[in-house]
């Protein structure tokens, strides 16, 4: 699992839930730990062995354990993981661990998720099955978040389906978190969501966020899709490329953003202007000044805001000239604000 991307999954504009199981940290690992305290002290080695060895369990045993049995299972699993004696091929045990993520105690759910995360890819198929079909949304949520820990590319179709079709909001957000953590392998599916006319805006918003989170890892896909026929895809690509530009000094990323200022779509132009402003990219000032006279007033406003964010005195005179001919009240207000901010910045710089 890559640890280079430090963007928080909580950056996604949705709630990931109220308890510890419903949060993911910046490196994709859950940020709480379970401390086993005095559980089932009478549990002897024979009972542990019986619980962990699926060959000794009856095929009719219920997966629904009592809290005491769940605690004993967790203790035994933790012990075997610590001793490197856990059998990842024990399908019945893996199923029981996943089922135990429906426990009412958040820290217990979290501990099983962390244990399954350590087990890794052998647990992926059963976690995918739980995300797709388990009737308990708590188990679906936990399973999606555990797939985030494992980041196995084979889970992409299952996570996409959950993002688009699950009725539970937390399952959706947990699934997009998993897609973001998987990285490049999830990019084609995310771009497909953006290009479709069938999917809701909420799903597209999640896809945009995931692409931004993936960042430079997705750049080859993004550079190709900047020429997509879909304005929504191009706008999303611009946003993701802005993240790439922020992470480094790759000139190609900045060039694409500047070129996007002339895109035929207003949403793409505005996205590019906003990105260049946030990046304080001074070489784009002449291009942004040109947009102050664009026929579309949203574009003019976006250009003025970008120039304000860059804060360079070179934009002051063009802004003043644009104000004298601007007819749209909303744009006039933004240009006045930009002029005021730049003048203030110049005054402050003069005192330094």
Short mmCIF file of N, CA and C in Angstrom, two decimals, residues 76-168:
data_model
loop_
_atom_site.label_atom_id
_atom_site.label_comp_id
_atom_site.label_asym_id
_atom_site.label_seq_id
_atom_site.Cartn_x
_atom_site.Cartn_y
_atom_site.Cartn_z
N UNK A 76 -8.02 -14.46 20.05
CA UNK A 76 -7.32 -15.58 19.42
C UNK A 76 -6.72 -15.16 18.08
N UNK A 77 -7.49 -14.42 17.28
CA UNK A 77 -6.98 -13.94 15.99
C UNK A 77 -5.77 -13.04 16.20
N UNK A 78 -5.87 -12.13 17.15
CA UNK A 78 -4.76 -11.21 17.42
C UNK A 78 -3.51 -11.96 17.84
N UNK A 79 -3.70 -13.01 18.67
CA UNK A 79 -2.56 -13.80 19.11
C UNK A 79 -1.88 -14.49 17.94
N UNK A 80 -2.68 -15.09 17.06
CA UNK A 80 -2.09 -15.82 15.94
C UNK A 80 -1.44 -14.86 14.94
N UNK A 81 -2.03 -13.70 14.72
CA UNK A 81 -1.38 -12.72 13.84
C UNK A 81 -0.05 -12.27 14.43
N UNK A 82 -0.03 -12.09 15.76
CA UNK A 82 1.21 -11.70 16.41
C UNK A 82 2.29 -12.75 16.32
N UNK A 83 1.87 -14.03 16.32
CA UNK A 83 2.81 -15.14 16.24
C UNK A 83 3.08 -15.59 14.81
N UNK A 84 2.43 -14.94 13.84
CA UNK A 84 2.56 -15.31 12.42
C UNK A 84 2.13 -16.75 12.18
N UNK A 85 1.12 -17.18 12.90
CA UNK A 85 0.60 -18.54 12.72
C UNK A 85 -0.83 -18.54 12.15
N UNK A 86 -1.33 -17.36 11.80
CA UNK A 86 -2.70 -17.27 11.27
C UNK A 86 -2.77 -17.92 9.89
N UNK A 87 -3.84 -18.68 9.66
CA UNK A 87 -4.04 -19.36 8.38
C UNK A 87 -4.97 -18.52 7.49
N UNK A 88 -4.42 -17.80 6.51
CA UNK A 88 -5.26 -16.93 5.67
C UNK A 88 -6.17 -17.69 4.71
N UNK A 89 -5.98 -19.00 4.62
CA UNK A 89 -6.82 -19.81 3.72
C UNK A 89 -8.07 -20.33 4.42
N UNK A 90 -8.21 -20.05 5.70
CA UNK A 90 -9.37 -20.52 6.46
C UNK A 90 -10.57 -19.63 6.15
N UNK A 91 -11.33 -20.03 5.15
CA UNK A 91 -12.44 -19.21 4.68
C UNK A 91 -13.53 -19.02 5.73
N UNK A 92 -13.79 -20.06 6.51
CA UNK A 92 -14.83 -19.96 7.52
C UNK A 92 -14.46 -18.94 8.60
N UNK A 93 -13.19 -18.95 8.97
CA UNK A 93 -12.72 -17.99 9.96
C UNK A 93 -12.79 -16.56 9.42
N UNK A 94 -12.37 -16.37 8.17
CA UNK A 94 -12.44 -15.04 7.56
C UNK A 94 -13.88 -14.54 7.51
N UNK A 95 -14.81 -15.44 7.16
CA UNK A 95 -16.22 -15.05 7.14
C UNK A 95 -16.70 -14.64 8.52
N UNK A 96 -16.25 -15.39 9.55
CA UNK A 96 -16.65 -15.06 10.91
C UNK A 96 -16.10 -13.70 11.34
N UNK A 97 -14.89 -13.40 10.93
CA UNK A 97 -14.30 -12.10 11.26
C UNK A 97 -15.09 -10.97 10.60
N UNK A 98 -15.46 -11.18 9.33
CA UNK A 98 -16.24 -10.15 8.62
C UNK A 98 -17.60 -9.97 9.27
N UNK A 99 -18.23 -11.09 9.63
CA UNK A 99 -19.53 -11.01 10.30
C UNK A 99 -19.41 -10.27 11.63
N UNK A 100 -18.28 -10.42 12.29
CA UNK A 100 -18.08 -9.77 13.59
C UNK A 100 -17.91 -8.26 13.45
N UNK A 101 -17.72 -7.78 12.24
CA UNK A 101 -17.67 -6.33 12.04
C UNK A 101 -19.06 -5.71 12.09
N UNK A 102 -20.07 -6.51 12.37
CA UNK A 102 -21.39 -6.00 12.65
C UNK A 102 -21.65 -5.84 14.15
N UNK A 103 -20.63 -6.07 14.95
CA UNK A 103 -20.75 -5.93 16.40
C UNK A 103 -21.17 -4.50 16.75
N UNK A 104 -21.92 -4.36 17.82
CA UNK A 104 -22.43 -3.05 18.22
C UNK A 104 -21.35 -2.12 18.76
N UNK A 105 -20.18 -2.67 19.08
CA UNK A 105 -19.09 -1.88 19.66
C UNK A 105 -18.11 -1.44 18.57
N UNK A 106 -17.99 -0.14 18.44
CA UNK A 106 -17.17 0.41 17.37
C UNK A 106 -15.72 -0.03 17.43
N UNK A 107 -15.13 -0.09 18.62
CA UNK A 107 -13.74 -0.47 18.72
C UNK A 107 -13.51 -1.93 18.37
N UNK A 108 -14.51 -2.75 18.60
CA UNK A 108 -14.40 -4.16 18.20
C UNK A 108 -14.44 -4.26 16.68
N UNK A 109 -15.36 -3.52 16.07
CA UNK A 109 -15.42 -3.50 14.59
C UNK A 109 -14.08 -3.04 14.02
N UNK A 110 -13.55 -2.00 14.63
CA UNK A 110 -12.28 -1.45 14.17
C UNK A 110 -11.16 -2.47 14.28
N UNK A 111 -11.13 -3.20 15.38
CA UNK A 111 -10.07 -4.17 15.59
C UNK A 111 -10.13 -5.31 14.58
N UNK A 112 -11.33 -5.76 14.25
CA UNK A 112 -11.45 -6.79 13.22
C UNK A 112 -11.04 -6.24 11.85
N UNK A 113 -11.40 -4.99 11.57
CA UNK A 113 -11.01 -4.39 10.30
C UNK A 113 -9.49 -4.31 10.18
N UNK A 114 -8.84 -3.90 11.27
CA UNK A 114 -7.37 -3.81 11.25
C UNK A 114 -6.75 -5.19 11.07
N UNK A 115 -7.34 -6.19 11.73
CA UNK A 115 -6.82 -7.56 11.59
C UNK A 115 -6.97 -8.05 10.16
N UNK A 116 -8.12 -7.81 9.56
CA UNK A 116 -8.33 -8.21 8.17
C UNK A 116 -7.41 -7.42 7.24
N UNK A 117 -7.15 -6.16 7.58
CA UNK A 117 -6.21 -5.38 6.79
C UNK A 117 -4.82 -5.98 6.82
N UNK A 118 -4.41 -6.51 7.96
CA UNK A 118 -3.12 -7.18 8.06
C UNK A 118 -3.09 -8.47 7.26
N UNK A 119 -4.20 -9.18 7.25
CA UNK A 119 -4.29 -10.41 6.45
C UNK A 119 -4.15 -10.10 4.98
N UNK A 120 -4.78 -8.99 4.55
CA UNK A 120 -4.58 -8.49 3.20
C UNK A 120 -5.40 -9.17 2.13
N UNK A 121 -4.77 -9.39 0.98
CA UNK A 121 -5.48 -9.82 -0.22
C UNK A 121 -6.25 -11.14 -0.08
N UNK A 122 -5.81 -12.10 0.75
CA UNK A 122 -6.63 -13.31 0.90
C UNK A 122 -8.04 -13.01 1.40
N UNK A 123 -8.24 -11.88 2.07
CA UNK A 123 -9.56 -11.52 2.58
C UNK A 123 -10.39 -10.74 1.57
N UNK A 124 -9.77 -10.29 0.47
CA UNK A 124 -10.46 -9.41 -0.46
C UNK A 124 -11.75 -10.00 -1.04
N UNK A 125 -11.74 -11.22 -1.57
CA UNK A 125 -12.99 -11.74 -2.17
C UNK A 125 -14.17 -11.77 -1.20
N UNK A 126 -13.93 -12.19 0.03
CA UNK A 126 -15.03 -12.25 0.99
C UNK A 126 -15.49 -10.86 1.40
N UNK A 127 -14.57 -9.91 1.48
CA UNK A 127 -14.95 -8.53 1.78
C UNK A 127 -15.77 -7.95 0.62
N UNK A 128 -15.39 -8.27 -0.60
CA UNK A 128 -16.16 -7.82 -1.76
C UNK A 128 -17.58 -8.38 -1.72
N UNK A 129 -17.69 -9.64 -1.37
CA UNK A 129 -19.01 -10.26 -1.26
C UNK A 129 -19.85 -9.57 -0.20
N UNK A 130 -19.22 -9.21 0.91
CA UNK A 130 -19.95 -8.52 1.98
C UNK A 130 -20.40 -7.14 1.55
N UNK A 131 -19.53 -6.40 0.87
CA UNK A 131 -19.91 -5.07 0.38
C UNK A 131 -21.09 -5.17 -0.59
N UNK A 132 -21.06 -6.18 -1.42
CA UNK A 132 -22.08 -6.31 -2.46
C UNK A 132 -23.42 -6.82 -1.94
N UNK A 133 -23.38 -7.71 -0.95
CA UNK A 133 -24.61 -8.45 -0.64
C UNK A 133 -25.01 -8.54 0.82
N UNK A 134 -24.19 -8.10 1.74
CA UNK A 134 -24.55 -8.30 3.14
C UNK A 134 -25.76 -7.43 3.49
N UNK A 135 -26.75 -8.00 4.20
CA UNK A 135 -27.95 -7.23 4.52
C UNK A 135 -27.73 -6.15 5.58
N UNK A 136 -26.66 -6.26 6.36
CA UNK A 136 -26.40 -5.30 7.43
C UNK A 136 -25.52 -4.17 6.92
N UNK A 137 -26.01 -2.94 6.87
CA UNK A 137 -25.18 -1.84 6.36
C UNK A 137 -23.92 -1.59 7.17
N UNK A 138 -23.96 -1.92 8.46
CA UNK A 138 -22.76 -1.75 9.29
C UNK A 138 -21.63 -2.65 8.79
N UNK A 139 -21.97 -3.88 8.42
CA UNK A 139 -20.96 -4.80 7.89
C UNK A 139 -20.50 -4.32 6.52
N UNK A 140 -21.42 -3.82 5.70
CA UNK A 140 -21.02 -3.31 4.38
C UNK A 140 -20.07 -2.12 4.53
N UNK A 141 -20.38 -1.22 5.46
CA UNK A 141 -19.51 -0.06 5.68
C UNK A 141 -18.11 -0.52 6.09
N UNK A 142 -18.07 -1.39 7.10
CA UNK A 142 -16.78 -1.84 7.62
C UNK A 142 -15.99 -2.60 6.56
N UNK A 143 -16.69 -3.37 5.75
CA UNK A 143 -16.01 -4.15 4.71
C UNK A 143 -15.42 -3.22 3.65
N UNK A 144 -16.16 -2.18 3.27
CA UNK A 144 -15.64 -1.23 2.29
C UNK A 144 -14.40 -0.52 2.84
N UNK A 145 -14.44 -0.17 4.12
CA UNK A 145 -13.30 0.52 4.71
C UNK A 145 -12.10 -0.42 4.86
N UNK A 146 -12.37 -1.69 5.09
CA UNK A 146 -11.28 -2.64 5.17
C UNK A 146 -10.65 -2.84 3.79
N UNK A 147 -11.45 -2.81 2.75
CA UNK A 147 -10.90 -2.85 1.39
C UNK A 147 -10.02 -1.63 1.12
N UNK A 148 -10.33 -0.51 1.78
CA UNK A 148 -9.47 0.67 1.67
C UNK A 148 -8.09 0.37 2.24
N UNK A 149 -8.04 -0.36 3.34
CA UNK A 149 -6.76 -0.72 3.94
C UNK A 149 -5.96 -1.65 3.02
N UNK A 150 -6.65 -2.56 2.38
CA UNK A 150 -5.96 -3.57 1.56
C UNK A 150 -5.59 -3.01 0.19
N UNK A 151 -6.46 -2.17 -0.38
CA UNK A 151 -6.21 -1.50 -1.67
C UNK A 151 -5.91 -2.50 -2.78
N UNK A 152 -6.71 -3.53 -2.87
CA UNK A 152 -6.54 -4.55 -3.91
C UNK A 152 -7.31 -4.12 -5.16
N UNK A 153 -6.64 -3.99 -6.31
CA UNK A 153 -7.33 -3.53 -7.53
C UNK A 153 -8.51 -4.38 -7.96
N UNK A 154 -8.55 -5.66 -7.57
CA UNK A 154 -9.67 -6.50 -8.02
C UNK A 154 -10.99 -6.04 -7.39
N UNK A 155 -10.92 -5.20 -6.38
CA UNK A 155 -12.13 -4.71 -5.71
C UNK A 155 -12.77 -3.54 -6.43
N UNK A 156 -12.14 -3.00 -7.46
CA UNK A 156 -12.66 -1.80 -8.13
C UNK A 156 -14.11 -1.96 -8.59
N UNK A 157 -14.47 -3.00 -9.34
CA UNK A 157 -15.87 -3.11 -9.79
C UNK A 157 -16.88 -3.16 -8.64
N UNK A 158 -16.54 -3.87 -7.57
CA UNK A 158 -17.44 -3.96 -6.42
C UNK A 158 -17.61 -2.61 -5.75
N UNK A 159 -16.52 -1.88 -5.58
CA UNK A 159 -16.59 -0.57 -4.94
C UNK A 159 -17.32 0.44 -5.82
N UNK A 160 -17.15 0.37 -7.12
CA UNK A 160 -17.88 1.25 -8.03
C UNK A 160 -19.37 0.97 -7.94
N UNK A 161 -19.73 -0.31 -7.94
CA UNK A 161 -21.14 -0.67 -7.83
C UNK A 161 -21.75 -0.16 -6.53
N UNK A 162 -21.00 -0.26 -5.43
CA UNK A 162 -21.50 0.24 -4.14
C UNK A 162 -21.64 1.76 -4.16
N UNK A 163 -20.67 2.44 -4.76
CA UNK A 163 -20.74 3.89 -4.88
C UNK A 163 -21.99 4.33 -5.63
N UNK A 164 -22.32 3.61 -6.68
CA UNK A 164 -23.44 4.01 -7.54
C UNK A 164 -24.79 3.51 -7.05
N UNK A 165 -24.80 2.38 -6.35
CA UNK A 165 -26.09 1.73 -6.10
C UNK A 165 -26.45 1.46 -4.65
N UNK A 166 -25.50 1.47 -3.74
CA UNK A 166 -25.85 1.17 -2.35
C UNK A 166 -26.75 2.27 -1.79
N UNK A 167 -27.71 1.88 -0.98
CA UNK A 167 -28.66 2.84 -0.40
C UNK A 167 -28.08 3.59 0.80
N UNK A 168 -26.98 3.09 1.34
CA UNK A 168 -26.40 3.67 2.55
C UNK A 168 -25.33 4.70 2.18
#
